[in-house]
Tab-separated table of C-alpha atoms and ligand atoms in Angstrom:
chain	number	residue	atom	x	y	z
A	1	MET	CA	273.678	130.128	173.055
A	2	PRO	CA	270.752	127.644	174.169
A	3	GLU	CA	271.673	124.804	176.645
A	4	ILE	CA	271.082	121.040	177.308
A	5	LYS	CA	268.646	120.854	180.350
A	6	GLU	CA	267.197	117.514	180.073
A	7	PRO	CA	269.194	114.376	179.595
A	8	ASN	CA	266.992	113.641	176.347
A	9	GLN	CA	268.112	116.541	174.690
A	10	VAL	CA	270.597	117.654	171.651
A	11	LEU	CA	272.175	120.810	170.885
A	12	VAL	CA	272.205	121.491	167.024
A	13	LYS	CA	273.794	124.281	164.970
A	14	VAL	CA	271.290	124.643	162.342
A	15	HIS	CA	273.010	125.121	158.848
A	16	ALA	CA	270.232	125.500	156.334
A	17	ALA	CA	266.535	125.916	156.730
A	18	GLY	CA	263.696	126.554	153.795
A	19	ILE	CA	260.822	129.102	153.941
A	20	CYS	CA	257.722	127.348	153.604
A	21	GLY	CA	254.244	128.946	152.522
A	22	SER	CA	253.031	128.527	156.239
A	23	ASP	CA	256.067	130.666	157.593
A	24	VAL	CA	254.872	133.720	155.137
A	25	HIS	CA	251.613	133.164	156.763
A	26	VAL	CA	252.737	133.187	160.400
A	27	TYR	CA	255.230	136.189	159.429
A	28	HIS	CA	252.135	138.333	158.348
A	29	GLY	CA	249.849	137.266	160.977
A	30	SER	CA	247.530	135.192	158.456
A	31	ASN	CA	248.290	131.712	160.146
A	32	PRO	CA	245.268	130.645	162.566
A	33	TYR	CA	247.402	128.742	164.475
A	34	ALA	CA	250.332	130.939	165.302
A	35	LYS	CA	251.204	131.774	168.791
A	36	TYR	CA	253.423	134.773	169.176
A	37	PRO	CA	255.938	135.885	169.770
A	38	VAL	CA	257.650	132.960	167.815
A	39	VAL	CA	260.629	131.956	166.002
A	40	LEU	CA	259.819	130.985	162.603
A	41	GLY	CA	260.932	128.041	160.596
A	42	HIS	CA	260.288	124.160	160.450
A	43	GLU	CA	262.163	122.764	157.421
A	44	GLY	CA	265.996	122.516	157.986
A	45	SER	CA	268.932	120.405	158.662
A	46	GLY	CA	271.961	120.743	160.995
A	47	GLU	CA	274.867	119.426	162.660
A	48	VAL	CA	274.641	117.779	166.175
A	49	ILE	CA	276.936	119.926	168.617
A	50	ALA	CA	276.344	117.977	171.943
A	51	VAL	CA	273.990	115.335	173.175
A	52	GLY	CA	272.309	114.899	176.768
A	53	GLU	CA	273.527	112.271	179.007
A	54	GLY	CA	270.428	109.976	178.300
A	55	VAL	CA	271.184	110.149	174.327
A	56	THR	CA	273.241	106.982	173.215
A	57	ASP	CA	272.260	106.790	169.826
A	58	LEU	CA	273.561	110.092	168.262
A	59	LYS	CA	276.839	111.783	168.460
A	60	PRO	CA	278.101	115.007	168.092
A	61	GLY	CA	279.255	115.714	164.359
A	62	ALA	CA	275.935	113.940	163.047
A	63	SER	CA	274.146	115.462	160.263
A	64	VAL	CA	270.196	115.875	161.160
A	65	VAL	CA	266.924	117.094	159.876
A	66	PHE	CA	264.133	118.467	162.221
A	67	GLU	CA	260.899	116.770	163.040
A	68	PRO	CA	258.400	119.906	163.170
A	69	ILE	CA	255.458	118.241	165.373
A	70	THR	CA	254.995	117.132	168.698
A	71	TYR	CA	252.208	115.201	170.033
A	72	CYS	CA	250.704	113.892	173.313
A	73	GLY	CA	250.462	110.191	172.227
A	74	LYS	CA	246.972	109.483	174.225
A	75	CYS	CA	244.219	111.318	172.324
A	76	TYR	CA	241.906	109.617	169.791
A	77	ALA	CA	244.120	110.956	166.888
A	78	CYS	CA	247.020	109.558	168.583
A	79	ARG	CA	245.761	106.382	169.530
A	80	CYS	CA	244.715	105.536	165.617
A	81	GLY	CA	247.996	106.628	164.054
A	82	HIS	CA	247.093	110.075	163.195
A	83	HIS	CA	249.439	111.907	165.657
A	84	ASN	CA	250.032	114.612	162.997
A	85	VAL	CA	246.330	116.154	163.943
A	86	CYS	CA	246.691	115.442	167.873
A	87	ARG	CA	244.396	117.604	169.900
A	88	GLU	CA	247.712	119.009	171.612
A	89	LEU	CA	249.640	119.271	168.195
A	90	LYS	CA	252.660	121.523	168.776
A	91	VAL	CA	254.348	123.050	165.587
A	92	LEU	CA	257.730	124.332	165.329
A	93	GLY	CA	257.938	127.793	164.072
A	94	CYS	CA	254.010	128.277	164.701
A	95	ILE	CA	253.217	127.361	168.468
A	96	VAL	CA	257.017	126.803	169.649
A	97	ASP	CA	259.765	128.519	168.466
A	98	GLY	CA	261.326	126.989	165.355
A	99	ILE	CA	264.836	126.523	163.721
A	100	PHE	CA	265.482	129.971	162.201
A	101	GLN	CA	268.218	130.411	164.853
A	102	GLU	CA	271.860	129.351	164.908
A	103	TYR	CA	271.493	126.799	167.396
A	104	VAL	CA	268.465	125.074	168.964
A	105	VAL	CA	267.945	122.466	171.636
A	106	MET	CA	265.495	119.879	170.743
A	107	PRO	CA	264.413	116.432	172.249
A	108	ARG	CA	266.348	113.396	170.400
A	109	SER	CA	263.220	112.103	169.082
A	110	GLN	CA	262.800	115.415	167.116
A	111	VAL	CA	265.778	115.016	164.935
A	112	TYR	CA	266.640	112.290	162.243
A	113	GLU	CA	269.995	111.485	161.397
A	114	TYR	CA	270.957	111.059	157.678
A	115	ASP	CA	274.051	110.236	155.753
A	116	ALA	CA	275.729	113.377	155.223
A	117	SER	CA	277.886	111.685	152.463
A	118	LYS	CA	274.590	111.899	150.072
A	119	MET	CA	273.318	115.451	150.621
A	120	THR	CA	274.374	118.886	151.347
A	121	TYR	CA	272.760	120.485	154.458
A	122	GLN	CA	270.947	122.521	151.960
A	123	GLN	CA	269.810	119.684	149.970
A	124	ALA	CA	268.403	117.992	153.141
A	125	ALA	CA	266.508	121.096	154.175
A	126	LEU	CA	263.986	119.730	151.633
A	127	CYS	CA	263.403	116.644	153.640
A	128	GLU	CA	260.482	118.414	155.228
A	129	PRO	CA	258.580	119.293	152.176
A	130	PHE	CA	258.972	115.789	150.587
A	131	THR	CA	257.493	114.276	154.037
A	132	ILE	CA	254.481	116.416	153.407
A	133	GLY	CA	254.342	114.862	149.501
A	134	LEU	CA	254.708	111.631	150.910
A	135	GLN	CA	252.116	112.183	153.609
A	136	ALA	CA	249.576	113.246	150.783
A	137	ASN	CA	250.578	110.317	148.587
A	138	TRP	CA	249.988	108.035	151.433
A	139	ARG	CA	246.531	109.831	152.349
A	140	GLY	CA	245.635	109.568	148.311
A	141	ASP	CA	246.814	105.826	148.360
A	142	VAL	CA	248.750	106.114	144.878
A	143	ARG	CA	249.329	102.984	143.578
A	144	PRO	CA	251.066	101.840	140.208
A	145	GLY	CA	249.304	102.307	137.204
A	146	ASP	CA	246.963	105.068	138.706
A	147	VAL	CA	246.404	107.944	136.709
A	148	VAL	CA	247.067	111.240	139.080
A	149	LEU	CA	246.030	114.603	138.490
A	150	VAL	CA	248.005	117.461	140.526
A	151	HIS	CA	246.560	120.735	140.661
A	152	GLY	CA	249.426	123.592	140.885
A	153	GLY	CA	253.111	123.394	139.970
A	154	GLY	CA	254.564	124.935	142.956
A	155	PRO	CA	256.845	123.401	145.220
A	156	ILE	CA	254.633	120.914	147.144
A	157	GLY	CA	252.520	120.323	143.802
A	158	LEU	CA	255.773	119.374	142.092
A	159	ILE	CA	256.920	117.365	145.075
A	160	VAL	CA	253.566	115.414	145.288
A	161	ALA	CA	253.726	114.730	141.432
A	162	ASN	CA	257.423	113.636	141.923
A	163	ILE	CA	256.519	111.109	144.727
A	164	ALA	CA	253.356	109.882	142.949
A	165	LYS	CA	255.701	109.323	139.787
A	166	SER	CA	258.020	107.233	141.867
A	167	ARG	CA	255.071	105.216	142.959
A	168	GLY	CA	254.353	104.247	139.359
A	169	ALA	CA	251.631	106.436	138.727
A	170	THR	CA	250.851	108.046	135.336
A	171	VAL	CA	251.091	112.161	136.103
A	172	ILE	CA	249.292	114.936	135.045
A	173	VAL	CA	250.342	118.426	136.290
A	174	SER	CA	247.802	121.396	135.650
A	175	GLU	CA	249.407	124.648	136.093
A	176	PRO	CA	249.057	128.158	134.298
A	177	ASN	CA	252.300	129.539	134.931
A	178	GLU	CA	254.499	128.206	132.070
A	179	SER	CA	257.954	128.427	133.977
A	180	ARG	CA	256.528	126.180	136.574
A	181	LEU	CA	254.992	124.082	133.896
A	182	ALA	CA	258.311	123.461	132.289
A	183	MET	CA	259.687	122.263	135.633
A	184	ALA	CA	256.734	119.585	135.971
A	185	LYS	CA	258.386	117.297	133.012
A	186	ASP	CA	261.472	117.121	135.408
A	187	PHE	CA	259.258	116.339	138.120
A	188	GLY	CA	257.886	113.198	136.622
A	189	ALA	CA	254.859	114.676	134.775
A	190	ASP	CA	253.715	112.593	131.955
A	191	TYR	CA	251.579	115.510	130.592
A	192	SER	CA	251.893	119.210	131.720
A	193	ILE	CA	248.657	121.071	130.999
A	194	ASN	CA	248.133	124.604	131.128
A	195	PRO	CA	244.558	124.691	131.737
A	196	MET	CA	244.089	128.587	130.543
A	197	LYS	CA	245.122	127.049	127.009
A	198	GLU	CA	243.955	123.638	127.092
A	199	ASP	CA	240.668	122.095	128.093
A	200	LEU	CA	241.736	119.989	131.040
A	201	ASP	CA	238.509	118.042	131.162
A	202	ALA	CA	238.300	116.865	127.526
A	203	PHE	CA	242.318	115.883	127.764
A	204	ILE	CA	241.186	113.711	130.808
A	205	ASN	CA	238.255	112.435	129.037
A	206	LYS	CA	240.488	111.253	126.043
A	207	LEU	CA	243.461	110.089	128.402
A	208	THR	CA	241.163	107.788	130.301
A	209	ASP	CA	238.798	106.964	127.886
A	210	GLY	CA	236.025	108.512	129.727
A	211	GLU	CA	236.658	106.891	132.992
A	212	GLY	CA	238.233	109.938	134.696
A	213	VAL	CA	241.541	110.219	137.085
A	214	ASN	CA	241.983	107.932	139.984
A	215	VAL	CA	243.512	110.559	142.372
A	216	ILE	CA	243.569	114.271	142.248
A	217	PHE	CA	245.635	116.474	144.317
A	218	GLU	CA	244.503	119.849	144.572
A	219	ALA	CA	247.590	122.328	145.856
A	220	ALA	CA	247.048	125.232	143.896
A	221	GLY	CA	244.444	126.888	146.297
A	222	VAL	CA	241.611	127.306	143.986
A	223	PRO	CA	238.579	126.369	145.534
A	224	ALA	CA	236.477	125.840	142.317
A	225	LEU	CA	238.854	123.060	141.409
A	226	LEU	CA	238.135	121.187	144.772
A	227	ALA	CA	234.344	121.543	143.929
A	228	HIS	CA	234.669	120.444	140.490
A	229	ALA	CA	237.157	117.248	141.340
A	230	THR	CA	234.238	114.969	141.870
A	231	SER	CA	233.317	115.257	138.064
A	232	GLN	CA	236.778	114.291	137.012
A	233	LEU	CA	237.411	111.456	139.262
A	234	SER	CA	236.966	107.638	138.175
A	235	PRO	CA	234.565	105.616	140.191
A	236	ALA	CA	236.679	104.572	143.409
A	237	GLY	CA	238.774	107.739	142.990
A	238	ARG	CA	240.317	109.788	145.867
A	239	LEU	CA	240.649	113.595	146.183
A	240	VAL	CA	243.265	114.840	148.476
A	241	ALA	CA	242.548	118.409	149.712
A	242	MET	CA	245.827	120.052	150.190
A	243	THR	CA	244.255	123.698	150.297
A	244	PHE	CA	241.095	125.013	151.262
A	245	GLY	CA	238.886	128.004	150.523
A	246	LYS	CA	237.946	130.653	153.061
A	247	GLU	CA	234.371	129.835	152.611
A	248	PRO	CA	232.801	126.257	152.831
A	249	ILE	CA	233.005	124.730	149.170
A	250	PRO	CA	229.880	123.046	147.671
A	251	VAL	CA	230.622	119.118	146.946
A	252	ASN	CA	228.263	117.134	144.728
A	253	PHE	CA	227.629	114.169	147.033
A	254	LYS	CA	225.420	112.421	144.249
A	255	GLU	CA	228.612	112.075	142.438
A	256	ILE	CA	230.615	110.780	145.679
A	257	ASN	CA	227.970	108.111	146.137
A	258	ALA	CA	227.675	107.254	142.658
A	259	LYS	CA	231.244	106.802	142.019
A	260	GLU	CA	232.373	105.748	145.932
A	261	LEU	CA	234.826	108.628	145.853
A	262	THR	CA	236.552	109.255	148.865
A	263	ILE	CA	237.954	113.050	150.043
A	264	LEU	CA	240.732	113.183	152.110
A	265	GLY	CA	242.157	116.137	154.252
A	266	THR	CA	246.000	115.933	154.500
A	267	ARG	CA	247.958	117.890	157.487
A	268	HIS	CA	251.678	117.945	158.199
A	269	GLN	CA	252.817	114.128	158.242
A	270	TYR	CA	253.461	111.457	160.677
A	271	GLN	CA	256.807	109.385	160.521
A	272	LYS	CA	257.795	110.144	157.102
A	273	PHE	CA	261.073	111.211	157.948
A	274	PRO	CA	262.875	107.946	158.368
A	275	GLU	CA	261.793	107.008	154.666
A	276	VAL	CA	262.316	110.521	153.108
A	277	VAL	CA	265.899	110.519	154.548
A	278	LYS	CA	266.686	107.578	152.779
A	279	ILE	CA	264.966	108.347	149.601
A	280	LEU	CA	265.695	111.935	149.108
A	281	PRO	CA	269.258	111.288	147.624
A	282	ASP	CA	267.588	109.616	144.799
A	283	HIS	CA	265.744	113.110	144.190
A	284	LEU	CA	268.546	115.511	144.347
A	285	LYS	CA	268.333	116.514	140.841
A	286	GLU	CA	264.455	117.829	141.385
A	287	VAL	CA	265.643	119.063	144.821
A	288	ASP	CA	268.282	121.342	143.002
A	289	GLU	CA	266.082	122.374	140.260
A	290	ILE	CA	263.290	123.574	142.888
A	291	THR	CA	265.642	125.594	145.013
A	292	THR	CA	265.723	128.687	142.935
A	293	HIS	CA	267.073	131.182	145.800
A	294	VAL	CA	269.771	130.776	148.939
A	295	PHE	CA	270.044	133.574	151.086
A	296	LYS	CA	272.299	133.924	154.243
A	297	ALA	CA	269.959	134.044	157.155
A	298	GLU	CA	270.747	137.846	157.963
A	299	ASP	CA	269.397	138.774	154.446
A	300	PHE	CA	265.899	137.281	155.594
A	301	GLN	CA	263.758	140.145	154.266
A	302	LYS	CA	265.024	139.681	150.898
A	303	ALA	CA	264.363	135.815	151.050
A	304	PHE	CA	260.679	136.675	152.286
A	305	ASP	CA	260.387	139.239	149.588
A	306	THR	CA	261.531	136.976	146.685
A	307	LEU	CA	259.174	134.182	147.953
A	308	ALA	CA	256.074	136.787	148.105
A	309	ASP	CA	257.269	138.261	144.658
A	310	ARG	CA	254.957	136.397	141.729
A	311	ASN	CA	257.405	137.662	139.331
A	312	SER	CA	260.807	136.431	141.031
A	313	GLY	CA	260.154	132.843	139.681
A	314	ALA	CA	260.766	131.539	143.277
A	315	GLY	CA	260.259	127.992	144.111
A	316	LYS	CA	262.071	126.974	147.300
A	317	VAL	CA	263.968	129.651	149.067
A	318	VAL	CA	266.296	128.658	151.427
A	319	LEU	CA	268.350	130.216	154.351
A	320	THR	CA	271.761	129.428	155.473
A	321	PHE	CA	273.145	129.777	158.911
A	322	ALA	CA	277.236	130.427	159.345
B	401	ZN	ZN1	256.365	123.639	155.620
B	402	ZN	ZN1	247.234	113.517	170.856
């Protein structure tokens, strides 16, 4: 049982934790940032059991979600509001021990309380991927009336689409897997396209009268899609790269200049939890649909295998801790 050692710490009983694609990479040794040995997990929820003497704004019994990152607050990135790319960034379940444990001790600043009458622990565990979707939409500056193209209908692509729709955009999801594509509609996609069956470029041309889409999110992990995006964007368009290839990807700077395009990286999130704990109760239908599998923590091997199995139909896989 971990113990509170500092006055600003809280002891939390973990109840539910989602398995992220990045957990799978850490598990397989293919995450370049991971420091071993490490306890996995950064997407989760739990119940406050005890608080340090310096904590006055949180009581035992409160339901909380976890903030996965810590930062120095002094480096250039921190000074200009990009704490999520701090030079001393530490991420739960990657560089420091994560939350795939029954109990964790954390600084007060790394937990956010939410209204337990509005969502279950299992639902609240999806706050973190929604913060990622919110960060990506913030990076892409998605505005009402924008036409947005999301490549990839995995959990993150669907969440990005869902948030873009709630910001008033017209959303296209492109995804070759038909069962994922079927979900896209429920996540607010106005158009769901299977690019293996339909000519996506022709569709974009027709929909936008040849202007191009305004924002593209690449969440499929296909390098060629990043390279091709500059030709699909409208003037003043934005490309948010949520994936990256192993090799450098050629980019057409002629198009970038001619159309004054913006290419944006996006990594983790900064200060998106306060908003997400408020808005997630409005997205519970989507949260429940995307949570395809729930396993007890002791069945973690089955959970990881399910996530890795392309035929399992897995969306979000969540572990529960008794
Ligand atoms: Zn994650
Ligand atoms: Zn910093």
